[in-house]
Coordinates of C-alpha atoms and ligand atoms in Angstrom, one line a residue:
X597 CA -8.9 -27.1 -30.1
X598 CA -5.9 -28.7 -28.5
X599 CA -4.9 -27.4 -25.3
X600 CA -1.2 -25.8 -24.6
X601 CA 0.9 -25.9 -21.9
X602 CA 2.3 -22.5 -19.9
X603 CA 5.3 -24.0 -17.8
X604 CA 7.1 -21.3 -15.4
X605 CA 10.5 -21.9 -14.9
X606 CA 10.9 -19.9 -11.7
X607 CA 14.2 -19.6 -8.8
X608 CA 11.8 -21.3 -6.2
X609 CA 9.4 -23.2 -8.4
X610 CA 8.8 -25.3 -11.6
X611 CA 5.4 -25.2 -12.1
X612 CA 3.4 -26.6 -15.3
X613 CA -0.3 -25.9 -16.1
X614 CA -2.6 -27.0 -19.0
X615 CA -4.0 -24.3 -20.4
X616 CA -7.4 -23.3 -22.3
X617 CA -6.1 -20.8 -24.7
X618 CA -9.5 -19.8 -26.1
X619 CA -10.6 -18.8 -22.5
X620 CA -7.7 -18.0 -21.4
X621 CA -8.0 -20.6 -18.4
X622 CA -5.7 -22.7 -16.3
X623 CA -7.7 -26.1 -16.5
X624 CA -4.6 -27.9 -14.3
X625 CA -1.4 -27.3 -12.8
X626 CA 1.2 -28.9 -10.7
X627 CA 4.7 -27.8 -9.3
X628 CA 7.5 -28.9 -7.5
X629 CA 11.2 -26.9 -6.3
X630 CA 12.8 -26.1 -9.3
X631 CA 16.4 -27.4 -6.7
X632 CA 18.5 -24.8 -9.3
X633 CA 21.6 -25.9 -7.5
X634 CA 21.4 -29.3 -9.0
X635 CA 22.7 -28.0 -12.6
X636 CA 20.2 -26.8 -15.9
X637 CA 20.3 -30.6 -16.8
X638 CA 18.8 -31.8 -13.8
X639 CA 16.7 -29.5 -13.6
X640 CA 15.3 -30.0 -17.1
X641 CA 14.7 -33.4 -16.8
X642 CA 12.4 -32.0 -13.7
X643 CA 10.8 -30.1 -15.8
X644 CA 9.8 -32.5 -18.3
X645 CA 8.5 -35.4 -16.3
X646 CA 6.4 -32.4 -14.2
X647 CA 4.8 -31.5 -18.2
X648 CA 4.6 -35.2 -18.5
X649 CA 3.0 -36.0 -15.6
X650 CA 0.4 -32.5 -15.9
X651 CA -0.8 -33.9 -19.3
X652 CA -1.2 -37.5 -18.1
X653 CA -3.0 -37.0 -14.4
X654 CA -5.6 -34.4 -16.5
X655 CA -6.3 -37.9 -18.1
X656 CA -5.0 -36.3 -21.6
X657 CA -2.7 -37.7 -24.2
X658 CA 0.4 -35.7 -26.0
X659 CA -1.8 -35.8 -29.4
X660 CA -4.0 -33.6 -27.9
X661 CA -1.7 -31.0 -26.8
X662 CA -0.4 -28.5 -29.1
X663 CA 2.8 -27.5 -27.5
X664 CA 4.5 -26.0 -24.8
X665 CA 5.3 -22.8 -23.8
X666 CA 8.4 -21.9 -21.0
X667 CA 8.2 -18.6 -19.4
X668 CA 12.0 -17.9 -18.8
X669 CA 13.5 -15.3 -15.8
X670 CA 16.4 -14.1 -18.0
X671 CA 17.7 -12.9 -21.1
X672 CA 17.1 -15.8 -24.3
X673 CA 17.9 -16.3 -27.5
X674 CA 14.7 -16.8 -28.7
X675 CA 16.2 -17.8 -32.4
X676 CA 18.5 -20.6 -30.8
X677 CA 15.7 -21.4 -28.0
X678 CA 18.9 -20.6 -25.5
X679 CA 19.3 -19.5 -22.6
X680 CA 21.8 -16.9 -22.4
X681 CA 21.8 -15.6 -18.4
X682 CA 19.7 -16.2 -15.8
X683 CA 20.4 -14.5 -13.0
X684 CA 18.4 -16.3 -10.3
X685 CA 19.4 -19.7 -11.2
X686 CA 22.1 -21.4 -9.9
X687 CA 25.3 -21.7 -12.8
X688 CA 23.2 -19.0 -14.5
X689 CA 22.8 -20.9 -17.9
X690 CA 25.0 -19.3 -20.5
X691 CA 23.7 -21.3 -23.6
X692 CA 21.9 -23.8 -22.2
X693 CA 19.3 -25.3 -25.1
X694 CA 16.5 -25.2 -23.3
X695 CA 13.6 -25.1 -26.4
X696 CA 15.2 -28.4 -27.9
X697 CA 16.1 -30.8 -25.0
X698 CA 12.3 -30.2 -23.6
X699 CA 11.0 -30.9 -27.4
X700 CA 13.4 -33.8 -26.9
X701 CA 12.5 -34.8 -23.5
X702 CA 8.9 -34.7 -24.0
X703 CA 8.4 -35.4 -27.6
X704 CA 5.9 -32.1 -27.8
X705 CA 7.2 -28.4 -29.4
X706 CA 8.6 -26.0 -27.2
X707 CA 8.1 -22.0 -27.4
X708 CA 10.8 -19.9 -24.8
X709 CA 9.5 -16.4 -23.8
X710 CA 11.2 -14.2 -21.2
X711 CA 8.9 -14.7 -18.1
X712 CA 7.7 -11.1 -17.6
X713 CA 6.8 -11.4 -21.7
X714 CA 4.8 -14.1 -20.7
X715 CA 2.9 -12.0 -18.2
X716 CA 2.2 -9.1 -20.7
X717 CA 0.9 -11.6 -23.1
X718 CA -1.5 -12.8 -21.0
X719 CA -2.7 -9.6 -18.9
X720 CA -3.0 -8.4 -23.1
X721 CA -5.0 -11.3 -24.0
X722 CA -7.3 -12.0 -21.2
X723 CA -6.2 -9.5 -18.2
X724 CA -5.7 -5.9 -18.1
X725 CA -4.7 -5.5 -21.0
X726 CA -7.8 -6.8 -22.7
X727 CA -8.8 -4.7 -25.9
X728 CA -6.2 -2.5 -26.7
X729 CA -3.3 -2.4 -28.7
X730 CA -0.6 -0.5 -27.3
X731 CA 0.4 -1.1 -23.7
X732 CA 3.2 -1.4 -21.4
X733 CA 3.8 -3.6 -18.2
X734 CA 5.8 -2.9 -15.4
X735 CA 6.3 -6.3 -13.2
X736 CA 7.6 -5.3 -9.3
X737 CA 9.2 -8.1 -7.5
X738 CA 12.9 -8.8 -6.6
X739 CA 13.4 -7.2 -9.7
X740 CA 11.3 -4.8 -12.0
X741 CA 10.7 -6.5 -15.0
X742 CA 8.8 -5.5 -18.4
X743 CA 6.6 -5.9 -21.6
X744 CA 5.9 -4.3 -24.4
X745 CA 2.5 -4.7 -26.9
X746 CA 3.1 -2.2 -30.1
X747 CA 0.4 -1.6 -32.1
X748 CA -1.3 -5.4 -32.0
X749 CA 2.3 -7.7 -31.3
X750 CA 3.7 -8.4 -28.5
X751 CA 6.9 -6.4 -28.6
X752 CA 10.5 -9.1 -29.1
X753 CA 13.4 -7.3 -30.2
X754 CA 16.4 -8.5 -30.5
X755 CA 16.4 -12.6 -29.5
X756 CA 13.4 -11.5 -27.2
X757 CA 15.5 -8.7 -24.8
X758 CA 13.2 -5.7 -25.8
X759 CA 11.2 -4.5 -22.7
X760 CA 13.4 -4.3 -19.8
X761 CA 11.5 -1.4 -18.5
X762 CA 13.2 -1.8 -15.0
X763 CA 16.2 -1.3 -16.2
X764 CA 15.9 2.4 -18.1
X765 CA 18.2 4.7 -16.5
X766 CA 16.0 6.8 -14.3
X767 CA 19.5 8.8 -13.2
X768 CA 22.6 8.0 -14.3
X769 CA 24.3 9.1 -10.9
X770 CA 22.2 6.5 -8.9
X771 CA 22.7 3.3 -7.0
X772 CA 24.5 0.2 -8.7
X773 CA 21.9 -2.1 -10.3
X774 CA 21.8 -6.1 -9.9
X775 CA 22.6 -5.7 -14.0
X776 CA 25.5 -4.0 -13.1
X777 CA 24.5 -0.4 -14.5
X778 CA 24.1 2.4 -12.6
X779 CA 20.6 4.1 -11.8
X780 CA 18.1 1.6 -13.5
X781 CA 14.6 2.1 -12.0
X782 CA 14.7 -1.5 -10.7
X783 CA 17.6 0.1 -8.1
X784 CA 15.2 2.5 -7.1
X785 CA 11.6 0.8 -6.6
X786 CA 12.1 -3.0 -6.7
X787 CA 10.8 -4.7 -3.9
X788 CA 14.1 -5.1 -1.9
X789 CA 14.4 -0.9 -2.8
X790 CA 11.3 -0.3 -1.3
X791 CA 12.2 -2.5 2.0
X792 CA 15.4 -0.6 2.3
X793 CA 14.0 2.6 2.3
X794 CA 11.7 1.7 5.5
X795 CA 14.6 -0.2 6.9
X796 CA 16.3 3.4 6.7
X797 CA 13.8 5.3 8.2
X798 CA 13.7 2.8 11.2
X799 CA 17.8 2.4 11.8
X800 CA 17.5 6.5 11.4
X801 CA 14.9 6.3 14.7
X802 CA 12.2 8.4 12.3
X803 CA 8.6 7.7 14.5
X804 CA 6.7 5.6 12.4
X805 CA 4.7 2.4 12.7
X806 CA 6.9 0.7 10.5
X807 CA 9.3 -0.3 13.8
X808 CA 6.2 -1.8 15.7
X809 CA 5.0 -4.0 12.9
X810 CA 8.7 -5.8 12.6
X811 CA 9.2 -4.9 16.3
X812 CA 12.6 -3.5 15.7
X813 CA 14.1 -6.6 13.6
X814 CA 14.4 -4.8 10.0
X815 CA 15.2 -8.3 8.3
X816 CA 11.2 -8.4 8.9
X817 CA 10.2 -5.0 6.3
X818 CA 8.8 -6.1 2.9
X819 CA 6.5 -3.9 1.1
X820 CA 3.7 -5.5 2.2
X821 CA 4.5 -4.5 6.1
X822 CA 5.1 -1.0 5.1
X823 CA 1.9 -1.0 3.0
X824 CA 0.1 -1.8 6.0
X825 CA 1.9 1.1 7.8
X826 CA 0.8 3.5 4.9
X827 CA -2.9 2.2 5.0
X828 CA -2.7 2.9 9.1
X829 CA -2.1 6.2 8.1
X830 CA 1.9 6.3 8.7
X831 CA 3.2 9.0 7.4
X832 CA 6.8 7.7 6.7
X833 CA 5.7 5.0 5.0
X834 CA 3.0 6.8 3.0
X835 CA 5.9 8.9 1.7
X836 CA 7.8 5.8 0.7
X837 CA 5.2 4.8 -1.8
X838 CA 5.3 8.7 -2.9
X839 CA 8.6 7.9 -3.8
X840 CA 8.3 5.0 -5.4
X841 CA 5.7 5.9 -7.0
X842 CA 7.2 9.2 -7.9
X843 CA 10.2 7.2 -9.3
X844 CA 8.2 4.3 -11.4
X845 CA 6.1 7.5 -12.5
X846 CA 9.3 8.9 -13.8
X847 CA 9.7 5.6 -15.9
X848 CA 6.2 5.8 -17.1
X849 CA 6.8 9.0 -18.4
X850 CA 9.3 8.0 -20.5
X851 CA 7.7 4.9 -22.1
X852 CA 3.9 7.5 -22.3
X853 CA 6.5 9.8 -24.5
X854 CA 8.4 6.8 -26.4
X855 CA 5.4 4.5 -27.4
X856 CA 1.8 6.6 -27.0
X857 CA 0.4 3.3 -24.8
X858 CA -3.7 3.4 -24.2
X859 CA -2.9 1.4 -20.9
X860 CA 0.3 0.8 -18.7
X861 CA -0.4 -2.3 -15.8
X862 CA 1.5 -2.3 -12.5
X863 CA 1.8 -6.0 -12.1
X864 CA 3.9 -8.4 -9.7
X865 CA 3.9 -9.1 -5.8
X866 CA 4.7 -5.2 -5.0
X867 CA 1.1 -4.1 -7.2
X868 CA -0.8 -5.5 -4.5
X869 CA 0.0 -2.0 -2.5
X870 CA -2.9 -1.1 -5.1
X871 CA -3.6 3.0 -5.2
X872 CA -0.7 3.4 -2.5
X873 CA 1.2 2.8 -6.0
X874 CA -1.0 4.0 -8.7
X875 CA -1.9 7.4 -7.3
X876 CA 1.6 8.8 -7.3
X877 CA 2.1 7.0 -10.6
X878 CA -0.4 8.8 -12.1
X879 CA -0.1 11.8 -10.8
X880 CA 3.9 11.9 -12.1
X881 CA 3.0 10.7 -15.3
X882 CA 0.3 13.8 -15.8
X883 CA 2.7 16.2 -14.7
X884 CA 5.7 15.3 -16.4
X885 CA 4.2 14.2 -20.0
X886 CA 2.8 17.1 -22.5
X887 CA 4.0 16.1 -25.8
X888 CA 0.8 12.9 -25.9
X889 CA -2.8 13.0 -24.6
X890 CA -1.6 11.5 -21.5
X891 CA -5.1 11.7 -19.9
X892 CA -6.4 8.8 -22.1
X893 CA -3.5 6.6 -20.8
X894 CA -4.9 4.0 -18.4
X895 CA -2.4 3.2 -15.2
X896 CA -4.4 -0.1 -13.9
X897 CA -3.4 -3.0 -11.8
X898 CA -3.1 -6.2 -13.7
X899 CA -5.8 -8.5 -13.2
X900 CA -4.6 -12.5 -13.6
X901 CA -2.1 -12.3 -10.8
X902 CA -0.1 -15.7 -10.2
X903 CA -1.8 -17.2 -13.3
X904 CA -0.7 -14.4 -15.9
X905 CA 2.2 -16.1 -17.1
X906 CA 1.8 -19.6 -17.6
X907 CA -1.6 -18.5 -19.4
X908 CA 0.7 -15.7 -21.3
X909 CA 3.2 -18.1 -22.4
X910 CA 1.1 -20.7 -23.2
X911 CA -1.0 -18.4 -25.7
X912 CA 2.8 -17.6 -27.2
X913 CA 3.1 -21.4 -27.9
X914 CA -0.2 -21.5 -29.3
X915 CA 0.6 -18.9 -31.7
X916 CA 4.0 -19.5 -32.4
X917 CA 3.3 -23.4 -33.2
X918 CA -0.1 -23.8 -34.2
Ligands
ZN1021 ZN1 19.6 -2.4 -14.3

């Protein structure tokens, strides 16, 4: 079986790995700085030496690699292999063809896939997701991204945009969104949402922990330091994972009611608050959801963390160019 490779074209990082697709195993990976500010040609031509050079230090030859597979942070057009905006990248890409100046580049096929995609496919195939066929993911980072498997396929839509659960309209009153809606959930429980709320709660003097841990500088609150607040037992920041969890709840509601999932993962760097997270998730989604049998929908943390994608997208090239 040849082997694939799952390349993650990322805002900080390009980063290529040779995947097992059977297994559903990174067998080698390099990166470098994807240096976005030098133009998409530039940083193409990166990218292809970094595949290159993957294949050739794992003491491989092309002919024995079936394709490639890019894992994109934007919106594609997956039938022109385009890129059409993404937002984290420097110039942000309008129509940029990315599929066929890799192929060209590197002499080997080339499969796009939006990068959260890429993630779903792989916490489906050998993660979380493993052995059912409906499921939704939710991926909480900078941004709250998303991925759909209906009934056995992994959900495209048109050009490859269906699955933006972050950016369901969660109220239509709400804060401006980076997409430039109002009220998406991603303006409510992305990472950045979730730092602001404990950067409120310290500029409005509320007692909690939260001020210790970044001794007063609020450029200092992630998730992570109000997590560890929560875990200490703070009470302000317990009740900021209420609410985001109340709020991503809200949004799991609405895809439990629109597509009947068996299992919905919490994945991306936020996730690794763990049952700080999935508690009030769950306990949103029971109360708010009576038209399906909500209590055989799994809420779970996904499982391959860093390695989800570039194993996700590298099955999609697999099956997309056998
Ligand atoms: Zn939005």
């Amino acid at each position: 079986m040849k082997k694939y490779i799952g390349c993650d074209l990322g805002g900080t990082n390009l980063r290529a790995a040779i995947v097992d697709v059977e297994q559903g195993a990174v067998i080698s990976q390099t990166s470098i700085p994807t240096l976005a500010r030098e133009g998409h040609e530039a940083v193409m031509r990166r990218m292809a030496e970094l595949i290159l050079q993957v294949i050739q230090s794992a003491g491989m030859g092309k002919e024995g690699v079936g394709g490639i597979g890019i894992g994109v942070p934007g919106v594609l057009d997956l039938d022109k292999g385009e890129t059409l905006f993404l937002p984290n990248l420097a110039g942000t890409w309008p129509h940029v063809p990315l599929r066929d100046r890799i192929k060209d580049l590197t002499g080997i096929p080339v499969s796009l896939l939006n990068d959260v995609r890429s993630i779903t496919n792989g916490e489906w195939r050998f993660g979380a997701g493993r052995g059912v066929d409906t499921l939704a993911v939710f991926a909480i980072g900078t941004g709250i991204g998303g991925g759909l498997v209906l009934n056995g396929m992994l959900h495209l839509g048109i050009g490859g945009t269906g699955g933006e659960l972050g950016h369901q309209i969660i109220d239509f009153n709400g804060p401006l969104c980076g997409c430039g809606n109002h009220g998406c959930l991603e303006a409510f429980a992305s990472g950045p949402a979730i730092a602001s709320m404990g950067m409120k709660a310290v500029a409005q003097g509320l007692t909690t922990q939260i001020s210790e841990l970044c001794a007063n500088d609020l450029n200092r609150i992630t998730p992570k330091l109000i997590a560890q607040a929560a875990l200490a037992g703070d009470a302000v920041a317990q009740e900021i994972y209420e609410l985001a969890g109340y709020y991503l709840g809200i949004a799991a509601a609405n895809i439990c009611a629109t597509i009947g999932p068996r299992r919905i993962i919490i994945a991306g760097g936020v996730a690794q608050a763990g049952e700080l997270l999935l508690a009030p998730i769950r306990r949103t989604v029971t109360s708010h959801v009576h038209v399906m049998p909500v209590a055989q929908v799994e809420i779970v943390s996904a499982a391959l963390g860093n390695n989800a994608g570039v194993i996700g997208v590298a099955c999609w090239a697999a099956s997309m160019l056998p």
